[in-house]
PDB file of C-alpha atoms in Angstrom:
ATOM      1  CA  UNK M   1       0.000   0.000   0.000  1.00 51.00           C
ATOM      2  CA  UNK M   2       1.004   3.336  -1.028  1.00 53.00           C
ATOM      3  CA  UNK M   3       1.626   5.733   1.541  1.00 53.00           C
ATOM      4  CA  UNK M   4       1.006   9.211   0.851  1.00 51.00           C
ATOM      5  CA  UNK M   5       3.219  12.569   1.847  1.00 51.00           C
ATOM      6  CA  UNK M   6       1.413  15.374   3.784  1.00 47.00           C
ATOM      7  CA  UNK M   7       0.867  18.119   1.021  1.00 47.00           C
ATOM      8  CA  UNK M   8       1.266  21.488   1.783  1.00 44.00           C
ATOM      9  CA  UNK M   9      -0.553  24.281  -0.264  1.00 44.00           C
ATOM     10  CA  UNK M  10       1.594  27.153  -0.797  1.00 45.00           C
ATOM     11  CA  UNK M  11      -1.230  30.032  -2.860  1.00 46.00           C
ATOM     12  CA  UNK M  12       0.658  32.096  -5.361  1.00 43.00           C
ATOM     13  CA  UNK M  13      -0.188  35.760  -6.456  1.00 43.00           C
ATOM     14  CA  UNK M  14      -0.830  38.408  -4.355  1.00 41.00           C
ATOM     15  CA  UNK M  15      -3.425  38.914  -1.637  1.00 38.00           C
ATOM     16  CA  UNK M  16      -6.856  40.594  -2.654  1.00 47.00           C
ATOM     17  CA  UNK M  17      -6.623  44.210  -2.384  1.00 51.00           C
ATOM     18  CA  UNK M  18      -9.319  47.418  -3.271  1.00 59.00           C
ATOM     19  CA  UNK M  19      -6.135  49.228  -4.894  1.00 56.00           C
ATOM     20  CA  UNK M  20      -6.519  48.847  -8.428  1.00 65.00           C
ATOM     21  CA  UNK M  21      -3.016  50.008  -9.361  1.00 73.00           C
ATOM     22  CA  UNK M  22       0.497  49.116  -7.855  1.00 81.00           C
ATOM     23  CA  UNK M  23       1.582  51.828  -5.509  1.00 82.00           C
ATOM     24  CA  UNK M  24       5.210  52.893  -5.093  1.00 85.00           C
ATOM     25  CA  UNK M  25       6.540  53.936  -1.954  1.00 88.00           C
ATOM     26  CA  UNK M  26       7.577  58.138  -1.920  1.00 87.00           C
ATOM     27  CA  UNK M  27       8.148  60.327   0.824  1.00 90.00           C
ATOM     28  CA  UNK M  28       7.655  63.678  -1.291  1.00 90.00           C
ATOM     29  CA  UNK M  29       6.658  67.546   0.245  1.00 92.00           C
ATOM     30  CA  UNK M  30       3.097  68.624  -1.277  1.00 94.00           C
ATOM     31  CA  UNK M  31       0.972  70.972  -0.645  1.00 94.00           C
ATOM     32  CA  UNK M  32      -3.479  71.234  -0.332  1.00 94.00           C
ATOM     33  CA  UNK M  33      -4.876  74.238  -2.104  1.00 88.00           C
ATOM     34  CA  UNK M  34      -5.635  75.700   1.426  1.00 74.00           C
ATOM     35  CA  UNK M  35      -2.063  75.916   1.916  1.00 80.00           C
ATOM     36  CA  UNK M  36      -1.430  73.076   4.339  1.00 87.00           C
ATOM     37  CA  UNK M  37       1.520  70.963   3.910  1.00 90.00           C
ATOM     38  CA  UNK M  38       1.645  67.440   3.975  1.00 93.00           C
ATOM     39  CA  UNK M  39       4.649  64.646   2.986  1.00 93.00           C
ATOM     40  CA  UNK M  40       3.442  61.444   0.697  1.00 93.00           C
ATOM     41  CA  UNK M  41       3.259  58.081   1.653  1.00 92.00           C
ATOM     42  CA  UNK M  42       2.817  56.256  -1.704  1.00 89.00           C
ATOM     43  CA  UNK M  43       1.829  57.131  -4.671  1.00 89.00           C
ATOM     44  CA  UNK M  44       0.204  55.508  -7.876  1.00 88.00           C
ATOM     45  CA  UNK M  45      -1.581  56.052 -10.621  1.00 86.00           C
ATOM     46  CA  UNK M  46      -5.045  56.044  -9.044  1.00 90.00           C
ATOM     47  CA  UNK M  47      -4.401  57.547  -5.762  1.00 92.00           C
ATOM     48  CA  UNK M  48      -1.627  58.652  -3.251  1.00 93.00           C
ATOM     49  CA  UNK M  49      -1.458  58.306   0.958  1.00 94.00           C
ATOM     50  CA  UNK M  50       0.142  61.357   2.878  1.00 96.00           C
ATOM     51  CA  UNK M  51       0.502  62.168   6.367  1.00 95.00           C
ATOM     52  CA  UNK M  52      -1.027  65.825   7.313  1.00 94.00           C
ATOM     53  CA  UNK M  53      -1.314  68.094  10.631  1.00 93.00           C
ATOM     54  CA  UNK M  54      -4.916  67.902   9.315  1.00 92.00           C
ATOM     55  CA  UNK M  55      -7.942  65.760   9.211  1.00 94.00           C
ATOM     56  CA  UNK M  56     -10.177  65.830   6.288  1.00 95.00           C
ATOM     57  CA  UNK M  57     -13.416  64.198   5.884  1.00 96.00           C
ATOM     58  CA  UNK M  58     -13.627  61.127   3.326  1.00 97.00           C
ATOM     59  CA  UNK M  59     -15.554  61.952   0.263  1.00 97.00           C
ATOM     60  CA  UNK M  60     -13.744  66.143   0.824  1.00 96.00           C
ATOM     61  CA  UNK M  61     -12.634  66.929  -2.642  1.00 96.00           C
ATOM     62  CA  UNK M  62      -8.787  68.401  -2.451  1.00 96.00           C
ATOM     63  CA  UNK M  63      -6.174  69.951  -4.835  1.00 95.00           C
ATOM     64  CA  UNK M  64      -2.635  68.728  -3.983  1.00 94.00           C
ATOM     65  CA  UNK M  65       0.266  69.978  -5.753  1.00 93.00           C
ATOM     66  CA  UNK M  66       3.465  67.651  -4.974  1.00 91.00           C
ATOM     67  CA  UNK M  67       6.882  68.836  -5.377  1.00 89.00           C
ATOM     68  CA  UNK M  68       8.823  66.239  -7.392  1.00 85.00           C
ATOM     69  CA  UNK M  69      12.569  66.801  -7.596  1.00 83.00           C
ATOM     70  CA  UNK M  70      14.668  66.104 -10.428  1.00 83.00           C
ATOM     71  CA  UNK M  71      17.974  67.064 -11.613  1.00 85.00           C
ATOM     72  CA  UNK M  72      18.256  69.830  -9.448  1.00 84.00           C
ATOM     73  CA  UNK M  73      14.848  71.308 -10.492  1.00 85.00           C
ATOM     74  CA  UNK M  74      11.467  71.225  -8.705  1.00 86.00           C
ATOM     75  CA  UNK M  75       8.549  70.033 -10.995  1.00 86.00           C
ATOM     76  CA  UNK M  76       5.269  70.549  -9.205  1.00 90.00           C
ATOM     77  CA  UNK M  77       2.451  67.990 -10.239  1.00 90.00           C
ATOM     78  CA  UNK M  78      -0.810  69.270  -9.392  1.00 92.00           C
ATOM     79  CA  UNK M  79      -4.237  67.026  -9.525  1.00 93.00           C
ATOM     80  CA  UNK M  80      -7.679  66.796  -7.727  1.00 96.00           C
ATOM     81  CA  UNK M  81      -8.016  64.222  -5.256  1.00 96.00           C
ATOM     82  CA  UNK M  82     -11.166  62.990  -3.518  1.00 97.00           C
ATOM     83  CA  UNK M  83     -10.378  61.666   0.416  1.00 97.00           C
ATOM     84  CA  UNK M  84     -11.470  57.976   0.918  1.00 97.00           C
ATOM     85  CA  UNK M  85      -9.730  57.416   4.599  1.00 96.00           C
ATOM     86  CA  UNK M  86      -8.132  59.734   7.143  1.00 97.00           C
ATOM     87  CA  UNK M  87      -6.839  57.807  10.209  1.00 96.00           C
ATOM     88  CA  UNK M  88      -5.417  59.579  13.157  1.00 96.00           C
ATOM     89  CA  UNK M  89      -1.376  58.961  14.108  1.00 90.00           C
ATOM     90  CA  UNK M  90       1.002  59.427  16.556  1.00 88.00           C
ATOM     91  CA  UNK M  91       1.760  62.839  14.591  1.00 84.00           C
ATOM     92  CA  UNK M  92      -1.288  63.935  12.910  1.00 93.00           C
ATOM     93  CA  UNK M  93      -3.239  62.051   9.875  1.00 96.00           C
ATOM     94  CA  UNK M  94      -2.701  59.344   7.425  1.00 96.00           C
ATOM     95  CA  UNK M  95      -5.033  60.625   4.584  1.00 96.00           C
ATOM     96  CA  UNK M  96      -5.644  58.334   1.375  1.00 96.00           C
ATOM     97  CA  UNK M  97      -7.123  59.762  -1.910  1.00 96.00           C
ATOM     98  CA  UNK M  98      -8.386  58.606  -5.168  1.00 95.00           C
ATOM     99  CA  UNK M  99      -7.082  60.825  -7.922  1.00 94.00           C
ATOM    100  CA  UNK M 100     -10.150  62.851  -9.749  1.00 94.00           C
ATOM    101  CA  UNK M 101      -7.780  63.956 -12.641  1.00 91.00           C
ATOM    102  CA  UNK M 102      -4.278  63.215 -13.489  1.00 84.00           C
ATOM    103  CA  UNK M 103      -1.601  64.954 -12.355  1.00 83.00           C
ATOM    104  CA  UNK M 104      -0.470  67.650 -14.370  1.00 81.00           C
ATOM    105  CA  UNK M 105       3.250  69.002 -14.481  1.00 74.00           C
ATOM    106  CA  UNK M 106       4.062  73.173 -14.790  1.00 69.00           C
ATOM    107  CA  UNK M 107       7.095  72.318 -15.317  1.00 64.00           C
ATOM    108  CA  UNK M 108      10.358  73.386 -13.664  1.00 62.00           C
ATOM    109  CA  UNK M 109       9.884  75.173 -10.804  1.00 59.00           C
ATOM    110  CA  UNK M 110       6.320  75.543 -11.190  1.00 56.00           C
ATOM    111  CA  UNK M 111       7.097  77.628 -15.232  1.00 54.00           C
ATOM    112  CA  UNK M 112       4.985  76.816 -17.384  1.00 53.00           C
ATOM    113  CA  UNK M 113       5.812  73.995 -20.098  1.00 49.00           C
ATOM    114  CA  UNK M 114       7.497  74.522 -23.336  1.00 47.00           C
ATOM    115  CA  UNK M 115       4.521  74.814 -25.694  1.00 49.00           C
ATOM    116  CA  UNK M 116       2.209  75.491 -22.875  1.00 49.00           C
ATOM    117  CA  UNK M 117       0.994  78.717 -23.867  1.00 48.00           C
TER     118      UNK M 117
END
């Protein structure tokens, strides 16, 4: 009679999440139209986390501009965001938002782009 080994199911993939697009860890300086500051979390092409001295209410519609540094020059990125979380922290809020429009760059330094006008 055949004995039989123990069999051990190892799932492969990734666990089930509600983000629909990879995120990327980045601790970048941005800003909320009413001129609070805030540093990001992660970032992707749907939405972004960031910490903030401020709590905002989920569903709040924001404008963020972050400051992206490249090369010596600062590109801001501005977009509309609407808040889905905001959890309280040791030192302030962890806010998530889902990205409303796509960020748009001014260029360096906050000029406008080449061809912008």
């Amino acid at each position: 009679m055949a004995t039989s080994e123990p069999r051990v199911v190892v799932p492969l993939g990734r666990l089930q999440e509600k983000r629909g697009a990879e995120r990327f860890e980045m601790e970048l300086p941005l800003t909320v139209a009413q001129g609070q500051g805030g540093i990001t979390r992660d970032v992707s092409v749907s939405g972004l986390s960031f910490t903030s001295r401020r709590p905002y209410a989920a569903g709040e519609r924001i404008e963020l501009t972050v400051e992206y540094l490249l090369d010596g020059h600062n590109y801001p990125l501005r977009c509309e965001a609407v808040v889905v979380r905001c959890e309280s922290g040791a030192v302030g809020f962890t806010i998530g938002a889902r990205l409303a429009t796509a960020f748009i760059e001014e260029g360096p330094d906050g000029l406008e782009p080449p061809g912008a006008s």
